[in-house]
Amino acid sequence: MKPTGRELKAVFQGIERTKLYEALKGVWETGIPEKVEAEKYHMEESEGWWTNYIYRLPSGEVVCFVTT
């Protein structure tokens, strides 16, 4: 996926109702890494159970590694 310059909520409709969204906000604010256990997602044409590992880089960017 390429960066779009848009808010996450605009790219992934309904993400604000997920544990992932809350974890992303928390990691961005605190810098403390988080793991979001398997949660079912429906995003665009993808659907499935994904586990997410979220980190804040020294540059301030937040990254998320996803496993299925």
Short mmCIF file of N, CA and C in Angstrom, two decimals:
data_model
loop_
_atom_site.label_atom_id
_atom_site.label_comp_id
_atom_site.label_asym_id
_atom_site.label_seq_id
_atom_site.Cartn_x
_atom_site.Cartn_y
_atom_site.Cartn_z
N MET A 1 0.84 -1.17 0.00
CA MET A 1 0.00 0.00 0.00
C MET A 1 0.88 1.24 0.00
N LYS A 2 0.52 2.21 -0.77
CA LYS A 2 1.29 3.46 -0.84
C LYS A 2 0.65 4.52 0.06
N PRO A 3 1.48 5.39 0.64
CA PRO A 3 0.91 6.50 1.42
C PRO A 3 0.02 7.36 0.53
N THR A 4 -1.04 7.86 1.11
CA THR A 4 -2.00 8.63 0.32
C THR A 4 -2.06 10.09 0.71
N GLY A 5 -1.50 10.45 1.86
CA GLY A 5 -1.64 11.82 2.34
C GLY A 5 -3.00 12.09 2.96
N ARG A 6 -3.79 11.03 3.12
CA ARG A 6 -5.12 11.18 3.72
C ARG A 6 -5.12 10.58 5.12
N GLU A 7 -6.12 10.97 5.91
CA GLU A 7 -6.25 10.40 7.25
C GLU A 7 -6.57 8.91 7.14
N LEU A 8 -6.12 8.18 8.14
CA LEU A 8 -6.36 6.74 8.19
C LEU A 8 -7.85 6.43 8.10
N LYS A 9 -8.67 7.24 8.76
CA LYS A 9 -10.12 7.02 8.76
C LYS A 9 -10.71 7.18 7.36
N ALA A 10 -10.09 8.00 6.53
CA ALA A 10 -10.58 8.18 5.16
C ALA A 10 -10.21 7.01 4.27
N VAL A 11 -9.10 6.37 4.56
CA VAL A 11 -8.63 5.25 3.75
C VAL A 11 -9.33 3.95 4.15
N PHE A 12 -9.46 3.73 5.46
CA PHE A 12 -10.06 2.51 5.98
C PHE A 12 -11.34 2.87 6.74
N GLN A 13 -12.44 2.84 6.03
CA GLN A 13 -13.73 3.18 6.62
C GLN A 13 -14.03 2.31 7.83
N GLY A 14 -14.40 2.91 8.95
CA GLY A 14 -14.78 2.18 10.14
C GLY A 14 -13.63 1.80 11.06
N ILE A 15 -12.39 2.16 10.70
CA ILE A 15 -11.25 1.76 11.52
C ILE A 15 -11.30 2.36 12.93
N GLU A 16 -11.98 3.49 13.06
CA GLU A 16 -12.03 4.13 14.39
C GLU A 16 -12.81 3.30 15.41
N ARG A 17 -13.48 2.25 14.96
CA ARG A 17 -14.22 1.37 15.87
C ARG A 17 -13.43 0.11 16.23
N THR A 18 -12.13 0.09 15.92
CA THR A 18 -11.32 -1.10 16.16
C THR A 18 -10.30 -0.88 17.27
N LYS A 19 -9.83 -1.99 17.82
CA LYS A 19 -8.74 -1.93 18.81
C LYS A 19 -7.47 -1.39 18.16
N LEU A 20 -7.29 -1.70 16.88
CA LEU A 20 -6.11 -1.25 16.15
C LEU A 20 -6.02 0.28 16.15
N TYR A 21 -7.10 0.94 15.89
CA TYR A 21 -7.10 2.41 15.84
C TYR A 21 -6.70 3.00 17.19
N GLU A 22 -7.27 2.48 18.25
CA GLU A 22 -6.94 2.98 19.59
C GLU A 22 -5.46 2.72 19.91
N ALA A 23 -4.96 1.55 19.51
CA ALA A 23 -3.55 1.22 19.74
C ALA A 23 -2.63 2.14 18.94
N LEU A 24 -2.97 2.42 17.69
CA LEU A 24 -2.16 3.33 16.87
C LEU A 24 -2.08 4.71 17.52
N LYS A 25 -3.22 5.21 17.98
CA LYS A 25 -3.22 6.51 18.65
C LYS A 25 -2.37 6.48 19.91
N GLY A 26 -2.49 5.41 20.69
CA GLY A 26 -1.74 5.30 21.93
C GLY A 26 -0.24 5.24 21.70
N VAL A 27 0.20 4.46 20.72
CA VAL A 27 1.62 4.36 20.42
C VAL A 27 2.15 5.69 19.90
N TRP A 28 1.38 6.37 19.09
CA TRP A 28 1.79 7.68 18.58
C TRP A 28 1.99 8.66 19.72
N GLU A 29 1.08 8.63 20.70
CA GLU A 29 1.15 9.58 21.81
C GLU A 29 2.23 9.21 22.83
N THR A 30 2.39 7.92 23.13
CA THR A 30 3.28 7.51 24.22
C THR A 30 4.63 6.96 23.77
N GLY A 31 4.67 6.40 22.57
CA GLY A 31 5.89 5.75 22.10
C GLY A 31 6.07 4.34 22.64
N ILE A 32 5.12 3.87 23.42
CA ILE A 32 5.19 2.52 23.99
C ILE A 32 4.61 1.53 22.98
N PRO A 33 5.41 0.54 22.53
CA PRO A 33 4.92 -0.43 21.54
C PRO A 33 3.71 -1.20 22.07
N GLU A 34 2.86 -1.63 21.14
CA GLU A 34 1.68 -2.41 21.51
C GLU A 34 1.49 -3.56 20.53
N LYS A 35 0.86 -4.60 21.03
CA LYS A 35 0.43 -5.73 20.20
C LYS A 35 -1.09 -5.79 20.29
N VAL A 36 -1.75 -5.83 19.15
CA VAL A 36 -3.19 -5.98 19.12
C VAL A 36 -3.46 -7.41 18.68
N GLU A 37 -4.02 -8.19 19.59
CA GLU A 37 -4.31 -9.60 19.30
C GLU A 37 -5.27 -9.71 18.12
N ALA A 38 -5.36 -10.90 17.58
CA ALA A 38 -6.17 -11.15 16.39
C ALA A 38 -7.55 -10.52 16.53
N GLU A 39 -7.89 -9.75 15.52
CA GLU A 39 -9.18 -9.07 15.45
C GLU A 39 -9.64 -9.17 14.00
N LYS A 40 -10.92 -9.37 13.78
CA LYS A 40 -11.43 -9.49 12.41
C LYS A 40 -11.62 -8.10 11.82
N TYR A 41 -11.08 -7.92 10.62
CA TYR A 41 -11.15 -6.64 9.93
C TYR A 41 -11.83 -6.81 8.58
N HIS A 42 -12.54 -5.76 8.18
CA HIS A 42 -13.11 -5.64 6.83
C HIS A 42 -12.59 -4.32 6.29
N MET A 43 -11.61 -4.38 5.41
CA MET A 43 -11.03 -3.15 4.85
C MET A 43 -10.99 -3.28 3.34
N GLU A 44 -11.71 -2.40 2.70
CA GLU A 44 -11.80 -2.40 1.25
C GLU A 44 -12.13 -3.81 0.77
N GLU A 45 -11.25 -4.43 0.02
CA GLU A 45 -11.52 -5.75 -0.51
C GLU A 45 -10.93 -6.86 0.35
N SER A 46 -10.30 -6.50 1.46
CA SER A 46 -9.67 -7.50 2.33
C SER A 46 -10.53 -7.77 3.56
N GLU A 47 -10.51 -9.01 3.97
CA GLU A 47 -11.22 -9.40 5.18
C GLU A 47 -10.43 -10.52 5.81
N GLY A 48 -10.31 -10.49 7.13
CA GLY A 48 -9.61 -11.57 7.80
C GLY A 48 -9.28 -11.25 9.24
N TRP A 49 -8.64 -12.20 9.89
CA TRP A 49 -8.19 -12.05 11.28
C TRP A 49 -6.72 -11.69 11.25
N TRP A 50 -6.36 -10.52 11.80
CA TRP A 50 -4.98 -10.04 11.76
C TRP A 50 -4.51 -9.66 13.15
N THR A 51 -3.25 -9.97 13.44
CA THR A 51 -2.58 -9.52 14.65
C THR A 51 -1.64 -8.39 14.24
N ASN A 52 -1.60 -7.32 15.02
CA ASN A 52 -0.81 -6.14 14.67
C ASN A 52 0.22 -5.82 15.75
N TYR A 53 1.43 -5.52 15.32
CA TYR A 53 2.51 -5.08 16.20
C TYR A 53 2.83 -3.64 15.81
N ILE A 54 2.71 -2.73 16.76
CA ILE A 54 2.80 -1.30 16.46
C ILE A 54 3.96 -0.68 17.23
N TYR A 55 4.78 0.11 16.52
CA TYR A 55 5.96 0.75 17.11
C TYR A 55 6.06 2.19 16.64
N ARG A 56 6.66 3.03 17.46
CA ARG A 56 6.99 4.39 17.02
C ARG A 56 8.49 4.45 16.80
N LEU A 57 8.89 4.90 15.63
CA LEU A 57 10.30 5.02 15.28
C LEU A 57 10.91 6.27 15.91
N PRO A 58 12.23 6.33 16.03
CA PRO A 58 12.87 7.53 16.57
C PRO A 58 12.51 8.81 15.79
N SER A 59 12.14 8.64 14.52
CA SER A 59 11.74 9.78 13.69
C SER A 59 10.34 10.29 14.05
N GLY A 60 9.59 9.51 14.87
CA GLY A 60 8.23 9.89 15.25
C GLY A 60 7.17 9.18 14.43
N GLU A 61 7.57 8.53 13.35
CA GLU A 61 6.62 7.79 12.53
C GLU A 61 6.17 6.53 13.26
N VAL A 62 4.92 6.15 13.05
CA VAL A 62 4.37 4.93 13.65
C VAL A 62 4.27 3.88 12.56
N VAL A 63 4.78 2.68 12.85
CA VAL A 63 4.71 1.57 11.90
C VAL A 63 3.91 0.43 12.51
N CYS A 64 3.29 -0.33 11.64
CA CYS A 64 2.47 -1.46 12.08
C CYS A 64 2.83 -2.67 11.24
N PHE A 65 3.26 -3.74 11.90
CA PHE A 65 3.52 -5.01 11.24
C PHE A 65 2.30 -5.89 11.46
N VAL A 66 1.85 -6.53 10.39
CA VAL A 66 0.62 -7.31 10.44
C VAL A 66 0.91 -8.77 10.13
N THR A 67 0.33 -9.66 10.94
CA THR A 67 0.41 -11.09 10.65
C THR A 67 -1.01 -11.63 10.53
N THR A 68 -1.16 -12.64 9.72
CA THR A 68 -2.50 -13.23 9.53
C THR A 68 -2.57 -14.57 10.20
#
